[in-house]
Each structure stands twice: as structure tokens, then as C-alpha cells.
Amino acid sequence: MDAVRVTLLREVLAGTEWLQATRRFAGSLRASVGPRAGGLLLVGSEAYEPWHLAAHLDDEAAWSGLPELSPTLVRHRVPEGTAVPAHLAVGLGRLERAGRGETLLVVAPGDPGTGLLERVNDARRGGATVLALDGGDTDLHALAHDALSAPESGELDLDTLQHLVSAAAGENSLPRPGRRRFQDRLARLADRLTAPPPAHW
């Protein structure tokens, strides 16, 4: 989802709880990842790999100058063979080594599964901060330091929440002195493109 669509979506959601909720959760994400790169682990359920969120966070990391937002995608099934790139070859065993100073972001639209919950629990006990974007699973929420769920009403789906959270995560940083962030320029462009035409007198 590009910056223009995110802006339009925010306009539609203006006055609802969701803009504040996604920005709050994005703030928790930003606060938990710390200043170093490589400390954000992203994992989905066995049936759902959060590829799009990984890509959007990667983009936000580059645009905002915050490499710590670039996640390591942890996969339930890693293909065998030497042709698999290193960044796509991180299996669930990585969660066993998660510890203090690291953040585990779990994205699960449905049942996360007992096996994943056990590994998330191990990561939390090891000192990792656990965040969850989900469909409202109570067991996952019990393990998470912070969680945001898609509403049962279907007002928003989990995919939309992921877009809003990733966009807000990059915006929650202060621009570096003397430099205009690329994300800021995109946001201003989106505002201009979606604004009504000026009145001519």
C-alpha cells in the first residue's frame, strides 16, 4: 500500500479509535526495538507468513533512517538447499535464542498454534519483548507485552492494521536536523494529491 492510499485510509478512519490505536502500537514497536539493527524478529502462524509486513517495515527502516525497524522474518518452513538466501533461511529455532534487547512481533490472523505459543513463551522468558498483531487470540495476548487485534466486526482486517502500523512506525521518529526525510516528502505529496483543487475566483 503506497503513501497515497495510507493517507486516504487515514482520512476514512478519522474520528475512529483505530488511528490512535495503530499509532500507539507503532510507538510500542519503536520503543522496544532499541538502537541496533537485527533485534526485531517477525513471525507468523504456520498458515500465515507476514511477508508484506516484513517488506513494509524494511521500507520504513530505509526511509526513516532507522535500520532497527528492518525485521528478521522467522519462518516455520525453511526450504532446503544452498540456493535459499540467508535472510529467508531463518527458522523457528531463532526464537529459542531470543533474549533481552530483542523484540518478537507475532502476526497471526487465526489460531497461532500451541507450538508457536510455546516458543513465544520461551522468548519472553529469555527477556525478549513480545508484541502481537492478531485476530484476538487470548493465549497470545497473555504472552504479549502489547497487542493490537483486528475487530470482530470486520471494520478493519489484519492486513490493513499492518499497513497502518508499519507506516506509523516510520513516522514516530524525529527528522534529523537539516534533513527532510523521504517519508515526510511522500506524506506531503500524498496530501497534495488528495487535496481538493484550489478555488479560482
Short mmCIF file of C-alpha atoms in Angstrom, two decimals:
data_model
loop_
_atom_site.label_atom_id
_atom_site.label_comp_id
_atom_site.label_asym_id
_atom_site.label_seq_id
_atom_site.Cartn_x
_atom_site.Cartn_y
_atom_site.Cartn_z
CA MET A 1 0.00 0.00 0.00
CA ASP A 2 1.57 3.30 -1.06
CA ALA A 3 1.65 6.59 0.85
CA VAL A 4 -1.36 7.98 -1.03
CA ARG A 5 -3.53 5.02 -0.10
CA VAL A 6 -2.40 5.15 3.53
CA THR A 7 -3.35 8.83 3.62
CA LEU A 8 -6.77 8.11 2.14
CA LEU A 9 -7.29 5.27 4.59
CA ARG A 10 -6.43 7.56 7.49
CA GLU A 11 -8.98 10.09 6.24
CA VAL A 12 -11.65 7.39 6.18
CA LEU A 13 -10.72 6.31 9.71
CA ALA A 14 -10.55 9.85 11.11
CA GLY A 15 -12.65 10.09 14.24
CA THR A 16 -12.41 6.37 14.99
CA GLU A 17 -10.24 4.70 17.62
CA TRP A 18 -8.08 2.97 15.02
CA LEU A 19 -5.70 5.77 14.09
CA GLN A 20 -4.78 6.31 17.72
CA ALA A 21 -4.60 2.56 18.38
CA THR A 22 -2.27 1.85 15.46
CA ARG A 23 -0.04 4.81 16.31
CA ARG A 24 0.11 3.71 19.95
CA PHE A 25 1.09 0.19 18.93
CA ALA A 26 3.66 1.54 16.45
CA GLY A 27 5.09 3.59 19.32
CA SER A 28 5.45 0.41 21.41
CA LEU A 29 7.21 -1.24 18.49
CA ARG A 30 9.60 1.68 18.05
CA ALA A 31 10.33 1.90 21.77
CA SER A 32 11.05 -1.82 22.06
CA VAL A 33 13.44 -2.36 19.15
CA GLY A 34 16.29 -0.32 20.61
CA PRO A 35 19.04 1.44 18.70
CA ARG A 36 20.69 -1.53 16.99
CA ALA A 37 19.75 -3.35 13.81
CA GLY A 38 18.83 -7.03 13.83
CA GLY A 39 16.87 -7.03 17.06
CA LEU A 40 13.37 -7.21 15.55
CA LEU A 41 12.09 -10.72 14.87
CA LEU A 42 8.88 -11.11 12.86
CA VAL A 43 6.97 -14.39 12.86
CA GLY A 44 3.54 -15.52 11.70
CA SER A 45 1.50 -18.61 12.31
CA GLU A 46 2.15 -21.83 10.44
CA ALA A 47 -0.62 -20.90 7.98
CA TYR A 48 0.34 -17.23 7.60
CA GLU A 49 3.75 -15.71 6.86
CA PRO A 50 3.76 -11.89 7.21
CA TRP A 51 5.72 -11.19 4.02
CA HIS A 52 4.04 -7.87 3.33
CA LEU A 53 4.65 -6.51 6.81
CA ALA A 54 8.32 -7.54 6.55
CA ALA A 55 8.62 -5.64 3.25
CA HIS A 56 6.84 -2.54 4.58
CA LEU A 57 8.95 -2.42 7.75
CA ASP A 58 12.05 -2.80 5.59
CA ASP A 59 10.92 0.20 3.52
CA GLU A 60 10.15 2.24 6.63
CA ALA A 61 13.59 1.40 8.04
CA ALA A 62 15.24 2.75 4.89
CA TRP A 63 13.04 5.84 4.54
CA SER A 64 13.20 6.90 8.17
CA GLY A 65 16.88 6.13 8.67
CA LEU A 66 16.06 3.60 11.39
CA PRO A 67 17.71 0.28 10.49
CA GLU A 68 16.41 -1.28 13.69
CA LEU A 69 12.92 -1.37 12.11
CA SER A 70 14.13 -3.82 9.46
CA PRO A 71 12.90 -7.22 10.70
CA THR A 72 14.28 -10.72 10.53
CA LEU A 73 11.49 -12.89 9.11
CA VAL A 74 11.32 -16.12 11.10
CA ARG A 75 9.77 -18.95 9.09
CA HIS A 76 8.00 -22.15 10.07
CA ARG A 77 9.32 -23.94 6.99
CA VAL A 78 12.69 -23.06 5.50
CA PRO A 79 13.33 -24.62 2.09
CA GLU A 80 16.35 -26.89 1.95
CA GLY A 81 19.30 -26.20 -0.28
CA THR A 82 22.05 -23.66 -0.68
CA ALA A 83 20.03 -21.55 -3.12
CA VAL A 84 17.93 -20.08 -0.28
CA PRO A 85 19.12 -16.53 0.58
CA ALA A 86 20.31 -16.15 4.17
CA HIS A 87 17.57 -13.66 5.07
CA LEU A 88 14.93 -16.22 4.02
CA ALA A 89 16.55 -19.14 5.81
CA VAL A 90 15.79 -18.22 9.44
CA GLY A 91 13.76 -20.96 11.13
CA LEU A 92 11.83 -21.17 14.38
CA GLY A 93 14.98 -22.16 16.23
CA ARG A 94 15.90 -18.46 16.19
CA LEU A 95 13.13 -17.83 18.73
CA GLU A 96 14.91 -20.09 21.23
CA ARG A 97 17.86 -17.69 21.17
CA ALA A 98 15.76 -14.52 21.50
CA GLY A 99 16.62 -12.58 24.60
CA ARG A 100 16.96 -9.25 26.30
CA GLY A 101 17.18 -6.30 23.93
CA GLU A 102 15.27 -8.12 21.19
CA THR A 103 11.64 -7.77 20.11
CA LEU A 104 9.41 -10.52 18.80
CA LEU A 105 6.46 -9.32 16.71
CA VAL A 106 3.90 -12.09 16.19
CA VAL A 107 1.32 -11.72 13.40
CA ALA A 108 -1.45 -14.31 13.50
CA PRO A 109 -4.90 -13.77 11.97
CA GLY A 110 -6.17 -17.06 13.41
CA ASP A 111 -5.02 -19.63 15.93
CA PRO A 112 -1.26 -19.19 16.36
CA GLY A 113 -0.86 -22.85 17.34
CA THR A 114 0.48 -24.42 20.51
CA GLY A 115 3.99 -24.89 19.12
CA LEU A 116 4.39 -21.22 18.29
CA LEU A 117 2.93 -20.12 21.62
CA GLU A 118 5.46 -22.27 23.44
CA ARG A 119 8.32 -20.68 21.52
CA VAL A 120 6.92 -17.19 22.12
CA ASN A 121 6.74 -18.01 25.82
CA ASP A 122 10.39 -19.15 25.74
CA ALA A 123 11.40 -15.90 24.02
CA ARG A 124 9.57 -13.85 26.63
CA ARG A 125 11.15 -15.78 29.49
CA GLY A 126 14.52 -15.17 27.84
CA GLY A 127 13.91 -11.42 28.13
CA ALA A 128 12.56 -10.55 24.67
CA THR A 129 9.72 -8.06 24.33
CA VAL A 130 6.68 -9.71 22.72
CA LEU A 131 4.21 -7.76 20.59
CA ALA A 132 1.19 -9.22 18.80
CA LEU A 133 -0.92 -8.21 15.82
CA ASP A 134 -3.69 -10.74 15.67
CA GLY A 135 -7.32 -11.72 15.48
CA GLY A 136 -7.85 -11.58 19.24
CA ASP A 137 -6.29 -14.83 20.48
CA THR A 138 -6.42 -14.75 24.29
CA ASP A 139 -3.43 -17.08 24.77
CA LEU A 140 -1.22 -14.91 22.57
CA HIS A 141 -2.43 -11.77 24.34
CA ALA A 142 -1.48 -13.30 27.69
CA LEU A 143 2.12 -13.60 26.46
CA ALA A 144 2.36 -10.23 24.73
CA HIS A 145 3.62 -7.05 26.36
CA ASP A 146 1.40 -5.15 23.91
CA ALA A 147 -1.17 -6.36 21.39
CA LEU A 148 -3.48 -4.99 18.73
CA SER A 149 -6.32 -7.06 17.30
CA ALA A 150 -8.43 -6.71 14.20
CA PRO A 151 -12.04 -6.09 15.28
CA GLU A 152 -14.50 -8.97 15.15
CA SER A 153 -16.95 -6.65 13.39
CA GLY A 154 -14.77 -6.73 10.28
CA GLU A 155 -14.49 -2.92 10.30
CA LEU A 156 -10.76 -3.40 9.66
CA ASP A 157 -8.85 -6.50 8.67
CA LEU A 158 -5.44 -7.51 9.92
CA ASP A 159 -3.79 -6.62 6.61
CA THR A 160 -4.99 -3.01 6.91
CA LEU A 161 -3.80 -2.80 10.53
CA GLN A 162 -0.35 -3.95 9.42
CA HIS A 163 -0.17 -1.18 6.82
CA LEU A 164 -1.19 1.47 9.34
CA VAL A 165 1.24 0.21 11.99
CA SER A 166 4.22 0.00 9.62
CA ALA A 167 3.55 3.50 8.25
CA ALA A 168 3.21 4.93 11.76
CA ALA A 169 6.38 3.18 12.95
CA GLY A 170 8.47 5.17 10.47
CA GLU A 171 6.68 8.42 11.26
CA ASN A 172 7.19 8.19 15.01
CA SER A 173 10.79 9.31 14.65
CA LEU A 174 12.07 12.86 14.71
CA PRO A 175 13.68 14.05 11.48
CA ARG A 176 17.40 14.56 11.60
CA PRO A 177 18.39 18.24 11.84
CA GLY A 178 18.82 19.87 8.46
CA ARG A 179 17.37 16.92 6.54
CA ARG A 180 13.88 16.27 5.23
CA ARG A 181 13.04 12.61 5.49
CA PHE A 182 11.89 10.85 2.34
CA GLN A 183 8.80 9.65 4.20
CA ASP A 184 7.91 13.24 5.08
CA ARG A 185 8.19 14.23 1.43
CA LEU A 186 5.95 11.32 0.43
CA ALA A 187 3.36 12.30 3.03
CA ARG A 188 3.32 15.89 1.78
CA LEU A 189 2.99 14.67 -1.81
CA ALA A 190 0.10 12.42 -0.78
CA ASP A 191 -1.61 15.36 0.94
CA ARG A 192 -1.29 17.47 -2.19
CA LEU A 193 -2.57 14.70 -4.45
CA THR A 194 -5.61 14.05 -2.30
CA ALA A 195 -6.47 17.69 -1.55
CA PRO A 196 -9.40 19.29 -3.41
CA PRO A 197 -8.44 21.62 -6.26
CA PRO A 198 -7.97 25.26 -5.28
CA ALA A 199 -10.91 27.57 -5.85
CA HIS A 200 -10.49 30.08 -8.66
CA TRP A 201 -12.11 33.47 -8.21
#
